[in-house]
Amino acid sequence: QLALEAGIKSAAFACASTMPSPWRQLLAVASLRLTWAEVCTYPGGECYELRMQRCQEGPTSGQLTIHGLWAEWANGCKGETLNVSKLEPIRAELESKWLSCPEYGGHNEKFWEHEWSKHGTCSGFGELEFFEKGLALYEQHMRECNKAKQCSICFSKAFSVEESCPNGASGAVGTCAAFGCGDFDSTRPCQCNEACALHGDCCPDFPSGCGWDASIFT
């Protein structure tokens, strides 16, 4: 597949060299679109998935909360049982942002113990560090979910860039509606500036979301 993509790109750019400039730009969009963000999958992905969800019942109905921070390379690793007392410095924040929704029982400590034993033990983080990281990522990326009931944001193992989440829940991940238009950001899986049309890394809603007029190339 990689060889095929390379061949297509090579042929595309060879043809483009004889075309007028606007057509070269349009062909660049089509051919470079073959290259996209890294894909985060389970099992075997060297990446993290931050899963968020909206509670459906009780006083937290409609509230976007953290479901978990999942290391996609493994789960259920050997490790210590969660010592909930270590979470005391962030307990109030966990109870408001990483809570067990009423429809799932509302037992926060049991929920945190489950998330730690299944996912935190594989993360390489300590107990407090793992939950702090989840809270920090939630604050940074919750707005990318818009009004989705469930949402996944995926990251490289070093948390340096976002990756696509094909196995995740639906959500407005990788859209100009979430990111805004005009600025390049290397940590995002797609871009929302004019240069993205030349580099082939525009978010799907860039033309409509940012007012890009594709008719100039026709």
XYZ file of C-alpha atoms in Angstrom:
218
model
C 0.000 0.000 0.000
C 2.810 2.413 0.857
C 4.533 1.680 -2.455
C 1.265 2.311 -4.316
C 0.732 5.616 -2.548
C 4.307 6.661 -3.304
C 3.809 5.778 -6.982
C 0.596 7.737 -7.212
C 2.180 10.771 -5.609
C 5.228 10.581 -7.889
C 3.063 10.384 -11.001
C 0.811 13.162 -9.763
C 3.644 15.572 -9.189
C 5.258 14.669 -12.500
C 2.048 15.599 -14.315
C 1.584 18.670 -12.143
C 4.892 20.141 -13.315
C 3.354 20.838 -16.753
C 0.078 22.280 -15.444
C -0.888 25.897 -14.761
C -0.342 26.926 -11.140
C -3.997 26.711 -9.935
C -4.291 23.162 -11.262
C -1.015 22.187 -9.619
C -2.442 23.358 -6.293
C -5.642 21.392 -6.780
C -3.724 18.238 -7.700
C -1.535 18.730 -4.657
C -4.633 18.705 -2.466
C -5.845 15.450 -4.013
C -2.534 13.606 -4.010
C -1.220 14.734 -0.665
C -4.562 13.819 0.891
C -3.194 10.256 0.752
C -1.017 11.171 3.702
C -3.007 11.648 6.918
C -2.508 11.555 10.635
C -1.270 8.497 12.455
C -4.080 6.117 13.384
C -4.532 5.083 17.018
C -6.067 1.620 17.348
C -6.514 -1.073 19.962
C -4.895 -3.513 20.331
C -1.309 -2.709 19.529
C -1.418 1.065 19.125
C 1.468 3.039 20.588
C -0.927 5.767 21.626
C -3.508 6.908 24.151
C -7.240 7.391 23.805
C -9.031 9.908 25.993
C -12.669 8.791 26.057
C -15.314 11.236 27.221
C -19.047 10.813 27.631
C -22.115 12.800 28.604
C -24.069 11.559 31.583
C -27.691 10.822 30.695
C -29.426 10.852 34.076
C -29.622 12.740 37.352
C -28.140 16.141 38.206
C -25.177 15.538 35.870
C -27.383 14.857 32.823
C -25.800 16.409 29.735
C -22.464 16.997 31.444
C -19.353 15.887 29.528
C -17.193 13.765 31.800
C -14.120 11.587 31.512
C -14.663 7.910 30.886
C -11.006 7.007 30.810
C -7.467 7.524 29.587
C -6.571 4.327 27.780
C -3.124 3.092 26.836
C -3.923 1.285 23.586
C -0.937 -1.056 23.637
C -2.293 -3.174 26.506
C -4.741 -3.349 29.388
C -4.957 -5.106 32.716
C -1.221 -4.946 33.380
C 0.376 -6.081 36.628
C 0.456 -3.378 39.221
C -0.637 -2.197 42.617
C -4.307 -1.931 43.517
C -5.395 1.687 43.495
C -4.849 3.449 46.799
C -7.694 5.958 46.648
C -6.151 8.059 49.415
C -3.409 9.069 46.962
C -6.057 10.883 44.927
C -7.054 13.153 47.794
C -5.323 16.261 46.338
C -7.534 16.061 43.237
C -10.562 14.254 44.623
C -12.946 17.213 44.328
C -11.972 17.703 40.684
C -12.351 13.983 39.961
C -15.811 13.970 41.486
C -16.927 16.726 39.121
C -15.097 15.691 35.919
C -14.213 11.973 36.193
C -17.299 10.663 37.893
C -19.381 7.549 37.490
C -22.582 8.715 35.795
C -25.796 7.862 37.690
C -26.914 5.441 34.964
C -23.744 3.428 35.601
C -24.193 3.257 39.342
C -22.616 6.478 40.539
C -19.883 4.720 42.553
C -16.893 6.949 41.918
C -14.261 5.023 43.854
C -15.208 1.727 42.200
C -15.076 3.453 38.840
C -11.616 4.899 39.494
C -10.379 1.517 40.746
C -11.602 -0.109 37.540
C -10.001 2.514 35.301
C -6.717 2.206 37.180
C -6.593 -1.593 37.203
C -7.514 -1.926 33.514
C -5.776 1.089 31.988
C -3.696 3.017 34.495
C -1.496 0.033 35.333
C -0.351 -0.079 31.697
C 0.255 3.643 31.343
C 3.604 3.953 33.074
C 2.178 6.642 35.345
C 1.785 6.512 39.086
C -1.741 6.626 40.484
C -1.967 10.366 41.119
C -0.035 11.199 37.953
C -2.356 9.063 35.802
C -5.530 10.776 36.986
C -3.912 14.221 36.867
C -2.960 13.593 33.240
C -6.512 12.605 32.359
C -7.889 15.750 33.977
C -5.362 17.966 32.195
C -6.150 16.457 28.785
C -9.864 16.835 29.444
C -9.438 20.562 30.144
C -7.355 21.013 27.007
C -9.551 19.050 24.582
C -13.142 18.844 25.863
C -14.251 21.642 23.493
C -13.358 19.468 20.511
C -16.307 17.220 21.319
C -19.005 19.838 20.715
C -22.352 18.237 21.640
C -21.436 14.602 21.011
C -22.720 12.102 23.581
C -19.415 10.280 23.414
C -16.096 11.504 22.135
C -12.571 10.161 21.743
C -9.398 12.187 21.339
C -6.277 10.163 20.574
C -2.650 11.086 21.169
C 0.784 9.766 20.382
C 2.485 7.942 23.235
C 4.432 11.094 24.081
C 1.238 13.236 23.922
C 3.032 15.421 21.374
C 0.411 15.173 18.592
C -3.194 14.141 18.143
C -3.941 11.001 16.158
C -7.151 9.800 14.540
C -9.391 7.423 16.505
C -11.108 5.014 14.091
C -12.147 2.676 16.907
C -13.375 5.458 19.147
C -16.781 6.921 19.788
C -18.151 9.585 17.511
C -17.158 13.147 18.177
C -16.110 16.333 16.436
C -12.446 15.398 16.476
C -10.363 17.031 13.789
C -12.689 19.777 12.575
C -12.272 23.479 11.977
C -15.473 23.999 13.956
C -13.542 22.734 16.977
C -10.097 24.192 16.212
C -10.947 27.545 14.657
C -9.514 28.891 11.398
C -6.255 30.569 10.493
C -3.497 29.190 12.722
C -1.191 26.226 12.095
C -0.818 23.869 15.053
C 1.519 20.893 14.668
C -0.196 19.001 17.497
C -3.480 18.734 15.577
C -4.352 15.858 13.235
C -5.527 18.306 10.537
C -5.249 22.015 9.826
C -7.539 24.981 9.128
C -5.381 27.505 7.285
C -4.863 28.275 3.596
C -1.591 26.338 3.467
C -3.370 23.103 4.331
C -4.807 23.010 0.814
C -1.277 22.781 -0.547
C -0.029 20.346 2.082
C -3.068 18.093 1.940
C -3.756 18.165 5.684
C -6.986 20.181 5.845
C -9.740 19.163 8.240
C -12.818 17.798 6.422
C -14.897 20.917 7.063
C -12.186 23.423 6.061
C -13.853 24.650 2.822
C -17.236 25.318 4.423
C -16.007 26.087 7.920
C -13.336 28.576 6.942
C -14.839 30.063 3.791
C -12.300 28.541 1.385
C -13.506 28.983 -2.183
C -12.593 25.832 -4.131
C -14.085 27.339 -7.294
C -10.902 29.318 -7.935
C -9.320 26.054 -9.023
C -12.020 25.164 -11.570
